[in-house]
Short mmCIF file of C-alpha atoms and ligand atoms in Angstrom, two decimals:
data_model
loop_
_atom_site.label_atom_id
_atom_site.label_comp_id
_atom_site.label_asym_id
_atom_site.label_seq_id
_atom_site.Cartn_x
_atom_site.Cartn_y
_atom_site.Cartn_z
CA UNK A 233 125.18 -44.96 -134.12
CA UNK A 234 122.92 -45.32 -131.09
CA UNK A 235 121.04 -48.56 -130.84
CA UNK A 236 117.45 -48.19 -131.99
CA UNK A 237 114.81 -49.87 -129.91
CA UNK A 238 114.18 -53.28 -131.37
CA UNK A 239 115.29 -56.84 -131.61
CA UNK A 240 119.05 -56.20 -131.70
CA UNK A 241 119.23 -53.62 -128.90
CA UNK A 242 119.27 -55.91 -125.87
CA UNK A 243 122.85 -57.25 -125.88
CA UNK A 244 124.44 -53.81 -126.26
CA UNK A 245 122.37 -52.42 -123.41
CA UNK A 246 123.83 -55.03 -121.07
CA UNK A 247 127.42 -54.43 -122.12
CA UNK A 248 128.54 -50.83 -121.66
CA UNK A 249 131.81 -49.61 -123.11
CA UNK A 250 134.52 -49.98 -120.45
CA UNK A 251 137.02 -47.17 -119.83
CA UNK A 252 139.61 -47.29 -122.64
CA UNK A 253 142.88 -45.35 -122.76
CA UNK A 254 143.46 -44.57 -126.41
CA UNK A 255 147.16 -44.80 -127.26
CA UNK A 256 147.23 -45.52 -130.95
CA UNK A 257 150.40 -46.71 -132.64
CA UNK A 258 151.42 -44.97 -135.87
CA UNK A 259 149.38 -46.60 -138.66
CA UNK A 260 149.64 -44.17 -141.55
CA UNK A 261 149.36 -44.60 -145.31
CA UNK A 262 152.55 -46.65 -145.68
CA UNK A 263 151.61 -49.17 -142.99
CA UNK A 264 148.05 -49.37 -144.33
CA UNK A 265 149.42 -50.12 -147.80
CA UNK A 266 151.62 -52.85 -146.24
CA UNK A 267 148.54 -54.30 -144.54
CA UNK A 268 146.59 -54.27 -147.80
CA UNK A 269 149.44 -56.10 -149.58
CA UNK A 270 149.71 -58.60 -146.68
CA UNK A 271 145.95 -59.18 -146.89
CA UNK A 272 146.20 -59.77 -150.63
CA UNK A 273 148.93 -62.40 -150.16
CA UNK A 274 147.27 -64.19 -147.26
CA UNK A 275 143.53 -63.60 -147.73
CA UNK A 276 143.20 -62.62 -151.39
CA UNK A 277 141.67 -59.32 -150.25
CA UNK A 278 143.56 -56.13 -151.08
CA UNK A 279 142.45 -54.02 -148.15
CA UNK A 280 143.64 -52.84 -144.73
CA UNK A 281 140.11 -52.27 -143.53
CA UNK A 282 138.54 -54.41 -140.83
CA UNK A 283 134.83 -54.61 -141.49
CA UNK A 284 132.31 -56.61 -139.46
CA UNK A 285 134.80 -58.52 -137.28
CA UNK A 286 133.46 -62.00 -136.55
CA UNK A 287 135.86 -63.16 -133.86
CA UNK A 288 138.04 -62.04 -130.95
CA UNK A 289 141.50 -63.57 -130.43
CA UNK A 290 143.06 -63.58 -126.94
CA UNK A 291 146.83 -63.27 -126.48
CA UNK A 292 149.41 -62.63 -123.79
CA UNK A 293 152.36 -60.31 -124.23
CA UNK A 294 155.24 -62.31 -122.71
CA UNK A 295 156.29 -59.09 -120.97
CA UNK A 296 155.87 -57.68 -117.48
CA UNK A 297 154.39 -54.30 -118.48
CA UNK A 298 152.34 -52.90 -121.35
CA UNK A 299 154.98 -50.54 -122.75
CA UNK A 300 157.31 -53.07 -124.45
CA UNK A 301 154.34 -54.60 -126.26
CA UNK A 302 153.16 -51.16 -127.37
CA UNK A 303 156.64 -50.29 -128.68
CA UNK A 304 156.92 -53.61 -130.49
CA UNK A 305 153.67 -52.78 -132.24
CA UNK A 306 154.68 -49.18 -132.94
CA UNK A 307 158.08 -50.04 -134.40
CA UNK A 308 156.61 -51.81 -137.44
CA UNK A 309 159.48 -54.27 -137.70
CA UNK A 310 159.12 -56.90 -140.44
CA UNK A 311 158.08 -60.25 -138.96
CA UNK A 312 158.52 -63.78 -140.33
CA UNK A 313 155.29 -65.75 -140.23
CA UNK A 314 156.82 -67.73 -143.09
CA UNK A 315 160.42 -68.71 -142.20
CA UNK A 316 162.90 -66.76 -144.31
CA UNK A 317 160.23 -64.40 -145.63
CA UNK A 318 160.00 -61.33 -143.42
CA UNK A 319 156.85 -59.35 -144.11
CA UNK A 320 155.49 -55.97 -143.19
CA UNK A 321 153.52 -54.58 -141.50
CA UNK A 322 154.93 -55.58 -138.14
CA UNK A 323 152.79 -57.30 -135.55
CA UNK A 324 150.19 -55.44 -133.53
CA UNK A 325 146.92 -55.96 -131.70
CA UNK A 326 143.93 -53.71 -131.15
CA UNK A 327 144.15 -53.71 -127.35
CA UNK A 328 146.61 -54.33 -124.51
CA UNK A 329 145.20 -54.93 -121.03
CA UNK A 330 147.62 -54.15 -118.22
CA UNK A 331 147.79 -56.11 -114.97
CA UNK A 332 145.92 -53.34 -113.15
CA UNK A 333 143.02 -53.54 -115.60
CA UNK A 334 143.89 -50.49 -117.69
CA UNK A 335 142.77 -51.07 -121.27
CA UNK A 336 144.99 -49.47 -123.91
CA UNK A 337 143.71 -49.24 -127.47
CA UNK A 338 146.58 -49.42 -129.96
CA UNK A 339 144.83 -49.85 -133.33
CA UNK A 340 141.42 -48.51 -134.46
CA UNK A 341 138.72 -51.16 -134.81
CA UNK A 342 138.36 -50.19 -138.47
CA UNK A 343 141.94 -51.32 -139.22
CA UNK A 344 143.34 -54.85 -139.56
CA UNK A 345 146.04 -55.60 -136.99
CA UNK A 346 148.54 -58.41 -137.60
CA UNK A 347 148.11 -60.51 -134.45
CA UNK A 348 147.14 -64.05 -135.52
CA UNK A 349 147.84 -65.97 -138.70
CA UNK A 350 144.66 -66.56 -140.66
CA UNK A 351 142.50 -64.30 -138.49
CA UNK A 352 143.63 -60.75 -139.22
CA UNK A 353 140.90 -60.24 -141.82
CA UNK A 354 138.14 -61.34 -139.46
CA UNK A 355 139.07 -60.59 -135.88
CA UNK A 356 139.94 -58.18 -133.09
CA UNK A 357 143.14 -58.92 -131.17
CA UNK A 358 143.44 -58.45 -127.40
CA UNK A 359 146.76 -58.81 -125.53
CA UNK A 360 146.93 -59.40 -121.79
CA UNK A 361 150.14 -58.35 -120.05
CA UNK A 362 151.84 -61.46 -118.65
CA UNK A 363 155.53 -62.24 -118.47
CA UNK A 364 157.19 -65.57 -119.22
CA UNK A 365 158.51 -67.59 -116.31
CA UNK A 366 161.21 -70.23 -116.69
CA UNK A 367 159.79 -73.71 -116.43
CA UNK A 368 156.21 -72.50 -116.85
CA UNK A 369 154.09 -72.92 -119.97
CA UNK A 370 151.33 -70.94 -121.65
CA UNK A 371 148.66 -72.63 -119.55
CA UNK A 372 150.32 -71.31 -116.39
CA UNK A 373 150.72 -67.82 -117.88
CA UNK A 374 147.06 -67.54 -118.80
CA UNK A 375 145.98 -68.89 -115.43
CA UNK A 376 147.87 -65.96 -113.86
CA UNK A 377 145.77 -63.60 -115.98
CA UNK A 378 142.53 -65.37 -115.04
CA UNK A 379 143.47 -65.12 -111.36
CA UNK A 380 144.34 -61.42 -111.54
CA UNK A 381 140.89 -59.98 -110.83
CA UNK A 382 141.30 -56.43 -112.16
CA UNK A 383 142.93 -57.57 -115.39
CA UNK A 384 140.59 -60.48 -116.04
CA UNK A 385 137.50 -58.39 -115.32
CA UNK A 386 138.70 -55.62 -117.62
CA UNK A 387 139.16 -58.22 -120.35
CA UNK A 388 135.70 -59.62 -119.76
CA UNK A 389 134.12 -56.16 -119.86
CA UNK A 390 135.95 -55.33 -123.08
CA UNK A 391 135.02 -58.62 -124.73
CA UNK A 392 131.36 -58.31 -123.68
CA UNK A 393 131.26 -54.79 -125.12
CA UNK A 394 132.85 -55.89 -128.41
CA UNK A 395 130.55 -58.92 -128.62
CA UNK A 396 127.49 -56.72 -128.21
CA UNK A 397 128.77 -54.03 -130.57
CA UNK A 398 129.71 -56.42 -133.39
CA UNK A 399 127.34 -59.34 -132.65
CA UNK A 400 130.21 -61.74 -131.96
CA UNK A 401 129.21 -65.07 -130.45
CA UNK A 402 131.07 -66.45 -127.42
CA UNK A 403 132.16 -69.52 -129.41
CA UNK A 404 134.06 -67.07 -131.63
CA UNK A 405 136.06 -65.71 -128.70
CA UNK A 406 139.14 -67.85 -129.29
CA UNK A 407 142.73 -68.10 -128.13
CA UNK A 408 145.79 -67.59 -130.30
CA UNK A 409 146.57 -71.26 -129.61
CA UNK A 410 143.08 -72.35 -130.73
CA UNK A 411 142.72 -69.96 -133.69
CA UNK A 412 143.51 -72.55 -136.39
CA UNK A 413 140.20 -74.27 -135.58
CA UNK A 414 138.09 -71.13 -136.02
CA UNK A 415 135.64 -71.02 -138.93
CA UNK A 416 137.04 -67.53 -139.51
CA UNK A 417 140.59 -68.84 -140.03
CA UNK A 418 141.95 -68.81 -143.57
CA UNK A 419 145.37 -68.30 -145.09
CA UNK A 420 146.06 -68.91 -148.76
CA UNK A 421 149.80 -69.40 -148.19
CA UNK A 422 149.04 -72.48 -146.09
CA UNK A 423 150.62 -71.29 -142.84
CA UNK A 424 149.04 -71.89 -139.43
CA UNK A 425 149.53 -70.56 -135.92
CA UNK A 426 151.99 -72.33 -133.62
CA UNK A 427 151.13 -70.19 -130.63
CA UNK A 428 151.45 -70.93 -126.92
CA UNK A 429 148.97 -68.37 -125.68
CA UNK A 430 145.40 -69.20 -124.68
CA UNK A 431 144.94 -72.94 -125.16
CA UNK A 432 141.47 -74.48 -125.03
CA UNK A 433 141.14 -74.98 -121.22
CA UNK A 434 141.93 -71.34 -120.45
CA UNK A 435 139.71 -70.06 -123.28
CA UNK A 436 136.92 -72.21 -121.88
CA UNK A 437 137.45 -70.71 -118.42
CA UNK A 438 137.38 -67.19 -119.85
CA UNK A 439 134.23 -67.85 -121.90
CA UNK A 440 132.50 -69.30 -118.85
CA UNK A 441 132.70 -65.89 -117.18
CA UNK A 442 131.24 -63.97 -120.15
ZN1 ZN B 145 149.48 -64.44 -129.41
#
């Protein structure tokens, strides 16, 4: 719906939608039912629908190109957030941003993607392409992203657009490694993230450019 003139119009006007290459993974009735059952177990909400997302979670792919991440999402392989208890649906995120700044959308914004424990009911997930490097940690990986102008700027444009569209505050743009501290984190099974992507210093650096 177009923004009506009025008090809420200003942020959206300053954050146009960036170019987005839509390459949706299969997310049909079976996977939606799996997401609804997952949401019931973890959030006590039997739905696959993402409504009014309150937060954005930043990730990196641990791969050199966007395709392996896309195929991991598409394959819908059961994943163990709880050791010994594989669950479906498989992991996914709404967006993957390639090193050249191309933004791929993998999951509609009306659908919950499984990208961060405790946050899948409340957030949009964005993956940045960045490979692992022996001897280097998550801080180093995310600094590579921040230093890669085309990729970082595409991420900033996408986040600004999503913030304006959904009225998401910058303090609610979080990293996978900082997600447990979000007010929009909850998981009734008691599990938490143990992620190595986007720790506080790199999230702070990203937010500073918003
Ligand atoms: Zn992650």
